[in-house]
């Protein structure tokens, strides 16, 4: 079974530039998550999708971050404009729509904002 | 909001020995799930073990076991017969019964020495 795919693995940008990350979840997984992991901390949920719809985006900085999940499969997370404090690893995870649906994580994208 | 605390930033263990990683959490809920995830340098988060709060029996997965003390809100991970491949960051995580998002601690870096 293929795992969660993410691209790119690394990205370096200047502040105020824009960047986009892509995630392809495990086939059949209805729930998709984006987490932000700042160096030295645990991952923090940014947004959660259930199929096409947003379940929780309470911690997403909506003035600069946006995310979409078209057709309930792939998802894109965008930052525009980027700030220095956005430097982090962005992890995508997916799970089945079950009460104890185990979350499977992708390898993450390491973003460096200069 | 639930908080997860890992008070040991770093731990060290010799190969073949046993080590225990600590985790405490704060919640007003009676039913929830607890997890330990491993994150090697490759950044991919891997589920090590999970515990359902309504189960009194401590979970065990091969060399990994937990000591779940619900009244004390404590959830420690014991790794027996430590191997070099166990070296990684270990994150404790909480999930509500009704939700899907994981709430992570700051992690413990485990070093395994030959």
PDB file of C-alpha atoms in Angstrom:
ATOM      1  CA  UNK A   1       0.000   0.000   0.000  1.00  0.00           C
ATOM      2  CA  UNK A   2       1.405   3.387  -0.989  1.00  0.00           C
ATOM      3  CA  UNK A   3       1.854   5.877   1.830  1.00  0.00           C
ATOM      4  CA  UNK A   4       1.080   9.565   2.049  1.00  0.00           C
ATOM      5  CA  UNK A   5       3.023  11.467  -0.585  1.00  0.00           C
ATOM      6  CA  UNK A   6       4.201  15.047  -0.212  1.00  0.00           C
ATOM      7  CA  UNK A   7       6.145  17.412  -2.417  1.00  0.00           C
ATOM      8  CA  UNK A   8       8.458  19.161  -2.470  1.00  0.00           C
ATOM      9  CA  UNK A   9      10.642  17.720   0.311  1.00  0.00           C
ATOM     10  CA  UNK A  10      12.519  20.981   0.752  1.00  0.00           C
ATOM     11  CA  UNK A  11      11.798  24.598  -0.154  1.00  0.00           C
ATOM     12  CA  UNK A  12      13.751  27.789   0.455  1.00  0.00           C
ATOM     13  CA  UNK A  13      12.108  31.143  -0.219  1.00  0.00           C
ATOM     14  CA  UNK A  14      12.550  34.802   0.646  1.00  0.00           C
ATOM     15  CA  UNK A  15      10.099  36.453   3.032  1.00  0.00           C
ATOM     16  CA  UNK A  16       7.039  37.915   1.369  1.00  0.00           C
ATOM     17  CA  UNK A  17       7.201  35.305  -1.406  1.00  0.00           C
ATOM     18  CA  UNK A  18       4.506  32.689  -1.864  1.00  0.00           C
ATOM     19  CA  UNK A  19       4.844  28.908  -1.660  1.00  0.00           C
ATOM     20  CA  UNK A  20       2.613  25.878  -2.134  1.00  0.00           C
ATOM     21  CA  UNK A  21       2.831  22.345  -0.800  1.00  0.00           C
ATOM     22  CA  UNK A  22       1.103  19.308  -2.220  1.00  0.00           C
ATOM     23  CA  UNK A  23      -0.218  16.188  -0.492  1.00  0.00           C
ATOM     24  CA  UNK A  24      -1.625  12.950  -1.882  1.00  0.00           C
ATOM     25  CA  UNK A  25      -3.222  10.859   0.875  1.00  0.00           C
ATOM     26  CA  UNK A  26      -3.554   7.100   1.049  1.00  0.00           C
ATOM     27  CA  UNK A  27      -6.232   5.903  -1.332  1.00  0.00           C
ATOM     28  CA  UNK A  28      -9.637   5.731   0.319  1.00  0.00           C
ATOM     29  CA  UNK A  29      -8.756   7.912   3.286  1.00  0.00           C
ATOM     30  CA  UNK A  30     -11.547  10.445   3.785  1.00  0.00           C
ATOM     31  CA  UNK A  31      -9.800  12.571   6.375  1.00  0.00           C
ATOM     32  CA  UNK A  32      -6.751  14.700   5.620  1.00  0.00           C
ATOM     33  CA  UNK A  33      -4.717  16.858   7.999  1.00  0.00           C
ATOM     34  CA  UNK A  34      -2.044  19.509   7.650  1.00  0.00           C
ATOM     35  CA  UNK A  35       0.291  20.000  10.615  1.00  0.00           C
ATOM     36  CA  UNK A  36       3.002  22.592  11.171  1.00  0.00           C
ATOM     37  CA  UNK A  37       6.070  21.441  13.111  1.00  0.00           C
ATOM     38  CA  UNK A  38       8.406  24.212  14.218  1.00  0.00           C
ATOM     39  CA  UNK A  39      11.920  23.116  15.186  1.00  0.00           C
ATOM     40  CA  UNK A  40      11.998  21.731  18.719  1.00  0.00           C
ATOM     41  CA  UNK A  41       8.229  21.379  19.008  1.00  0.00           C
ATOM     42  CA  UNK A  42       5.563  18.816  18.319  1.00  0.00           C
ATOM     43  CA  UNK A  43       3.309  19.107  15.285  1.00  0.00           C
ATOM     44  CA  UNK A  44       0.403  21.529  15.527  1.00  0.00           C
ATOM     45  CA  UNK A  45      -2.781  21.029  13.520  1.00  0.00           C
ATOM     46  CA  UNK A  46      -3.422  23.718  10.920  1.00  0.00           C
ATOM     47  CA  UNK A  47      -6.447  22.319   9.113  1.00  0.00           C
ATOM     48  CA  UNK A  48      -8.487  19.126   8.872  1.00  0.00           C
ATOM     49  CA  UNK A  49     -10.588  18.042   5.901  1.00  0.00           C
ATOM     50  CA  UNK A  50     -13.327  15.441   5.785  1.00  0.00           C
ATOM     51  CA  UNK A  51     -13.680  14.593   2.094  1.00  0.00           C
ATOM     52  CA  UNK A  52     -14.020  18.050   0.453  1.00  0.00           C
ATOM     53  CA  UNK A  53     -15.160  19.931   3.537  1.00  0.00           C
ATOM     54  CA  UNK A  54     -13.174  21.698   6.245  1.00  0.00           C
ATOM     55  CA  UNK A  55     -13.758  20.231   9.716  1.00  0.00           C
ATOM     56  CA  UNK A  56     -11.340  22.370  11.728  1.00  0.00           C
ATOM     57  CA  UNK A  57      -9.235  25.339  10.631  1.00  0.00           C
ATOM     58  CA  UNK A  58      -9.231  27.204  13.922  1.00  0.00           C
ATOM     59  CA  UNK A  59      -5.411  27.367  14.088  1.00  0.00           C
ATOM     60  CA  UNK A  60      -4.840  28.291  10.445  1.00  0.00           C
ATOM     61  CA  UNK A  61      -3.549  31.885  10.024  1.00  0.00           C
ATOM     62  CA  UNK A  62      -6.127  32.733   7.429  1.00  0.00           C
ATOM     63  CA  UNK A  63      -4.611  36.081   6.511  1.00  0.00           C
ATOM     64  CA  UNK A  64      -1.720  34.270   4.841  1.00  0.00           C
ATOM     65  CA  UNK A  65      -2.450  30.530   4.784  1.00  0.00           C
ATOM     66  CA  UNK A  66      -5.005  28.798   2.603  1.00  0.00           C
ATOM     67  CA  UNK A  67      -5.723  25.157   1.839  1.00  0.00           C
ATOM     68  CA  UNK A  68      -7.985  23.239  -0.461  1.00  0.00           C
ATOM     69  CA  UNK A  69      -8.853  19.651  -1.156  1.00  0.00           C
ATOM     70  CA  UNK A  70     -10.391  19.297  -4.554  1.00  0.00           C
ATOM     71  CA  UNK A  71     -12.492  16.198  -5.289  1.00  0.00           C
ATOM     72  CA  UNK A  72     -11.760  14.884  -1.804  1.00  0.00           C
ATOM     73  CA  UNK A  73      -8.356  13.505  -2.737  1.00  0.00           C
ATOM     74  CA  UNK A  74      -5.214  15.643  -3.155  1.00  0.00           C
ATOM     75  CA  UNK A  75      -4.690  18.759  -1.097  1.00  0.00           C
ATOM     76  CA  UNK A  76      -2.657  21.936  -1.466  1.00  0.00           C
ATOM     77  CA  UNK A  77      -1.483  24.225   1.331  1.00  0.00           C
ATOM     78  CA  UNK A  78      -0.418  27.740   0.326  1.00  0.00           C
ATOM     79  CA  UNK A  79       1.359  30.523   2.174  1.00  0.00           C
ATOM     80  CA  UNK A  80       1.186  34.046   0.769  1.00  0.00           C
ATOM     81  CA  UNK A  81       3.109  36.101   1.782  1.00  0.00           C
ATOM     82  CA  UNK A  82       5.564  34.048   3.828  1.00  0.00           C
ATOM     83  CA  UNK A  83       7.096  35.320   7.059  1.00  0.00           C
ATOM     84  CA  UNK A  84      10.299  34.247   8.795  1.00  0.00           C
ATOM     85  CA  UNK A  85       8.278  32.492  11.514  1.00  0.00           C
ATOM     86  CA  UNK A  86       6.697  30.207   8.901  1.00  0.00           C
ATOM     87  CA  UNK A  87       9.974  28.271   8.704  1.00  0.00           C
ATOM     88  CA  UNK A  88       8.946  24.767   9.756  1.00  0.00           C
ATOM     89  CA  UNK A  89       8.211  21.269   8.555  1.00  0.00           C
ATOM     90  CA  UNK A  90       4.726  20.896   7.087  1.00  0.00           C
ATOM     91  CA  UNK A  91       3.332  17.426   7.618  1.00  0.00           C
ATOM     92  CA  UNK A  92       0.356  15.934   5.839  1.00  0.00           C
ATOM     93  CA  UNK A  93      -1.527  12.986   7.325  1.00  0.00           C
ATOM     94  CA  UNK A  94      -4.572  10.974   6.359  1.00  0.00           C
ATOM     95  CA  UNK A  95      -6.910   8.521   8.051  1.00  0.00           C
ATOM     96  CA  UNK A  96     -10.006   6.469   7.450  1.00  0.00           C
ATOM     97  CA  UNK A  97     -13.304   7.874   8.652  1.00  0.00           C
ATOM     98  CA  UNK A  98     -13.396   5.705  11.754  1.00  0.00           C
ATOM     99  CA  UNK A  99     -13.395   6.632  15.467  1.00  0.00           C
ATOM    100  CA  UNK A 100      -9.962   5.163  15.921  1.00  0.00           C
ATOM    101  CA  UNK A 101      -8.767   5.875  12.424  1.00  0.00           C
ATOM    102  CA  UNK A 102      -4.999   5.740  12.631  1.00  0.00           C
ATOM    103  CA  UNK A 103      -3.291   8.762  11.129  1.00  0.00           C
ATOM    104  CA  UNK A 104      -0.603   7.968   8.590  1.00  0.00           C
ATOM    105  CA  UNK A 105       1.935  10.714   8.020  1.00  0.00           C
ATOM    106  CA  UNK A 106       3.842  11.766   4.952  1.00  0.00           C
ATOM    107  CA  UNK A 107       7.562  12.636   4.992  1.00  0.00           C
ATOM    108  CA  UNK A 108       6.873  16.352   5.287  1.00  0.00           C
ATOM    109  CA  UNK A 109       8.111  19.468   3.509  1.00  0.00           C
ATOM    110  CA  UNK A 110      10.851  21.488   5.188  1.00  0.00           C
ATOM    111  CA  UNK A 111      10.306  25.196   4.511  1.00  0.00           C
ATOM    112  CA  UNK A 112      13.014  27.758   5.147  1.00  0.00           C
ATOM    113  CA  UNK A 113      12.055  31.423   4.874  1.00  0.00           C
ATOM    114  CA  UNK A 114      15.043  33.801   4.557  1.00  0.00           C
TER     115      UNK A 114
ATOM    116  CA  UNK B   1      -7.847  22.773  25.341  1.00  0.00           C
ATOM    117  CA  UNK B   2      -5.936  19.645  26.212  1.00  0.00           C
ATOM    118  CA  UNK B   3      -2.226  20.067  26.904  1.00  0.00           C
ATOM    119  CA  UNK B   4       0.399  17.353  26.637  1.00  0.00           C
ATOM    120  CA  UNK B   5       3.658  17.691  28.580  1.00  0.00           C
ATOM    121  CA  UNK B   6       6.850  15.766  28.001  1.00  0.00           C
ATOM    122  CA  UNK B   7       9.271  16.846  30.701  1.00  0.00           C
ATOM    123  CA  UNK B   8      12.351  15.066  29.351  1.00  0.00           C
ATOM    124  CA  UNK B   9      13.848  16.909  26.351  1.00  0.00           C
ATOM    125  CA  UNK B  10      16.545  14.225  25.990  1.00  0.00           C
ATOM    126  CA  UNK B  11      17.103  10.701  27.227  1.00  0.00           C
ATOM    127  CA  UNK B  12      19.958   8.261  26.711  1.00  0.00           C
ATOM    128  CA  UNK B  13      19.995   4.470  26.976  1.00  0.00           C
ATOM    129  CA  UNK B  14      22.525   1.763  26.284  1.00  0.00           C
ATOM    130  CA  UNK B  15      21.778  -0.874  23.728  1.00  0.00           C
ATOM    131  CA  UNK B  16      19.806  -3.812  25.206  1.00  0.00           C
ATOM    132  CA  UNK B  17      18.780  -1.776  28.249  1.00  0.00           C
ATOM    133  CA  UNK B  18      15.342  -0.455  29.187  1.00  0.00           C
ATOM    134  CA  UNK B  19      14.257   3.177  29.111  1.00  0.00           C
ATOM    135  CA  UNK B  20      11.044   4.948  30.137  1.00  0.00           C
ATOM    136  CA  UNK B  21       9.793   8.154  28.543  1.00  0.00           C
ATOM    137  CA  UNK B  22       7.345  10.277  30.523  1.00  0.00           C
ATOM    138  CA  UNK B  23       4.188  12.044  29.424  1.00  0.00           C
ATOM    139  CA  UNK B  24       1.452  13.829  31.323  1.00  0.00           C
ATOM    140  CA  UNK B  25      -1.670  15.454  29.951  1.00  0.00           C
ATOM    141  CA  UNK B  26      -4.454  17.695  31.068  1.00  0.00           C
ATOM    142  CA  UNK B  27      -8.063  17.057  30.114  1.00  0.00           C
ATOM    143  CA  UNK B  28     -11.578  17.267  31.493  1.00  0.00           C
ATOM    144  CA  UNK B  29     -12.812  14.468  29.246  1.00  0.00           C
ATOM    145  CA  UNK B  30     -13.360  10.928  30.465  1.00  0.00           C
ATOM    146  CA  UNK B  31     -12.968   9.134  27.161  1.00  0.00           C
ATOM    147  CA  UNK B  32     -10.050   9.761  24.844  1.00  0.00           C
ATOM    148  CA  UNK B  33      -7.068   8.165  23.117  1.00  0.00           C
ATOM    149  CA  UNK B  34      -3.353   8.441  23.792  1.00  0.00           C
ATOM    150  CA  UNK B  35      -0.530   7.702  21.398  1.00  0.00           C
ATOM    151  CA  UNK B  36       3.232   7.501  21.198  1.00  0.00           C
ATOM    152  CA  UNK B  37       4.769   8.410  17.845  1.00  0.00           C
ATOM    153  CA  UNK B  38       8.365   7.985  16.741  1.00  0.00           C
ATOM    154  CA  UNK B  39       9.991  10.508  14.376  1.00  0.00           C
ATOM    155  CA  UNK B  40      13.408   9.487  13.020  1.00  0.00           C
ATOM    156  CA  UNK B  41      15.655  11.968  11.166  1.00  0.00           C
ATOM    157  CA  UNK B  42      13.737  11.149   7.980  1.00  0.00           C
ATOM    158  CA  UNK B  43      10.863  13.119   9.619  1.00  0.00           C
ATOM    159  CA  UNK B  44       8.223  10.458   8.942  1.00  0.00           C
ATOM    160  CA  UNK B  45       6.000  10.099  12.013  1.00  0.00           C
ATOM    161  CA  UNK B  46       5.433   6.437  12.848  1.00  0.00           C
ATOM    162  CA  UNK B  47       2.827   5.186  15.306  1.00  0.00           C
ATOM    163  CA  UNK B  48       4.480   3.163  18.079  1.00  0.00           C
ATOM    164  CA  UNK B  49       1.581   2.354  20.370  1.00  0.00           C
ATOM    165  CA  UNK B  50      -1.901   3.595  21.314  1.00  0.00           C
ATOM    166  CA  UNK B  51      -4.111   3.377  24.373  1.00  0.00           C
ATOM    167  CA  UNK B  52      -7.837   3.838  24.715  1.00  0.00           C
ATOM    168  CA  UNK B  53      -8.696   5.571  27.985  1.00  0.00           C
ATOM    169  CA  UNK B  54     -11.646   3.304  28.788  1.00  0.00           C
ATOM    170  CA  UNK B  55      -9.377   0.251  28.738  1.00  0.00           C
ATOM    171  CA  UNK B  56      -7.649  -0.408  32.039  1.00  0.00           C
ATOM    172  CA  UNK B  57      -5.162  -2.831  30.550  1.00  0.00           C
ATOM    173  CA  UNK B  58      -1.899  -1.246  29.453  1.00  0.00           C
ATOM    174  CA  UNK B  59      -1.141  -1.557  25.745  1.00  0.00           C
ATOM    175  CA  UNK B  60       1.863  -3.581  24.587  1.00  0.00           C
ATOM    176  CA  UNK B  61       3.510  -3.873  21.172  1.00  0.00           C
ATOM    177  CA  UNK B  62       6.513  -6.194  21.176  1.00  0.00           C
ATOM    178  CA  UNK B  63       9.314  -4.306  22.994  1.00  0.00           C
ATOM    179  CA  UNK B  64       7.118  -1.258  23.608  1.00  0.00           C
ATOM    180  CA  UNK B  65       4.658  -0.966  26.482  1.00  0.00           C
ATOM    181  CA  UNK B  66       2.884   1.816  28.283  1.00  0.00           C
ATOM    182  CA  UNK B  67       2.046   2.593  31.892  1.00  0.00           C
ATOM    183  CA  UNK B  68      -1.314   4.356  31.747  1.00  0.00           C
ATOM    184  CA  UNK B  69      -2.396   5.980  35.000  1.00  0.00           C
ATOM    185  CA  UNK B  70      -5.738   7.632  34.236  1.00  0.00           C
ATOM    186  CA  UNK B  71      -6.264   9.279  37.614  1.00  0.00           C
ATOM    187  CA  UNK B  72      -2.785  10.773  37.528  1.00  0.00           C
ATOM    188  CA  UNK B  73      -3.155  11.659  33.816  1.00  0.00           C
ATOM    189  CA  UNK B  74       0.134   9.968  33.097  1.00  0.00           C
ATOM    190  CA  UNK B  75       1.096   7.924  30.042  1.00  0.00           C
ATOM    191  CA  UNK B  76       4.699   6.701  29.991  1.00  0.00           C
ATOM    192  CA  UNK B  77       6.384   4.602  27.311  1.00  0.00           C
ATOM    193  CA  UNK B  78       8.764   1.783  28.207  1.00  0.00           C
ATOM    194  CA  UNK B  79      11.181   0.507  25.587  1.00  0.00           C
ATOM    195  CA  UNK B  80      12.772  -2.830  26.486  1.00  0.00           C
ATOM    196  CA  UNK B  81      15.906  -4.303  24.913  1.00  0.00           C
ATOM    197  CA  UNK B  82      16.708  -0.971  23.250  1.00  0.00           C
ATOM    198  CA  UNK B  83      18.136  -1.119  19.749  1.00  0.00           C
ATOM    199  CA  UNK B  84      20.174   1.398  17.777  1.00  0.00           C
ATOM    200  CA  UNK B  85      17.196   1.826  15.453  1.00  0.00           C
ATOM    201  CA  UNK B  86      15.097   3.115  18.342  1.00  0.00           C
ATOM    202  CA  UNK B  87      17.050   6.381  18.328  1.00  0.00           C
ATOM    203  CA  UNK B  88      14.593   9.125  17.342  1.00  0.00           C
ATOM    204  CA  UNK B  89      12.293  11.827  18.651  1.00  0.00           C
ATOM    205  CA  UNK B  90       9.332  10.402  20.530  1.00  0.00           C
ATOM    206  CA  UNK B  91       6.088  12.334  20.755  1.00  0.00           C
ATOM    207  CA  UNK B  92       3.196  11.723  23.091  1.00  0.00           C
ATOM    208  CA  UNK B  93      -0.181  12.707  21.644  1.00  0.00           C
ATOM    209  CA  UNK B  94      -3.771  13.066  22.838  1.00  0.00           C
ATOM    210  CA  UNK B  95      -6.963  12.738  20.842  1.00  0.00           C
ATOM    211  CA  UNK B  96     -10.499  13.391  21.967  1.00  0.00           C
ATOM    212  CA  UNK B  97     -13.070  10.659  21.557  1.00  0.00           C
ATOM    213  CA  UNK B  98     -15.167  12.946  19.404  1.00  0.00           C
ATOM    214  CA  UNK B  99     -12.400  14.467  17.342  1.00  0.00           C
ATOM    215  CA  UNK B 100      -9.708  13.287  15.023  1.00  0.00           C
ATOM    216  CA  UNK B 101      -6.874  15.806  15.395  1.00  0.00           C
ATOM    217  CA  UNK B 102      -3.861  14.895  17.494  1.00  0.00           C
ATOM    218  CA  UNK B 103      -2.524  17.206  20.195  1.00  0.00           C
ATOM    219  CA  UNK B 104       1.228  16.596  20.554  1.00  0.00           C
ATOM    220  CA  UNK B 105       3.773  17.198  23.282  1.00  0.00           C
ATOM    221  CA  UNK B 106       7.145  18.787  22.532  1.00  0.00           C
ATOM    222  CA  UNK B 107       8.906  15.468  22.228  1.00  0.00           C
ATOM    223  CA  UNK B 108      11.781  13.579  23.824  1.00  0.00           C
ATOM    224  CA  UNK B 109      14.966  12.905  21.901  1.00  0.00           C
ATOM    225  CA  UNK B 110      16.163   9.352  22.570  1.00  0.00           C
ATOM    226  CA  UNK B 111      19.818   8.504  22.069  1.00  0.00           C
ATOM    227  CA  UNK B 112      20.840   4.839  22.002  1.00  0.00           C
ATOM    228  CA  UNK B 113      24.514   4.122  22.663  1.00  0.00           C
ATOM    229  CA  UNK B 114      26.334   0.898  21.735  1.00  0.00           C
TER     230      UNK B 114
END
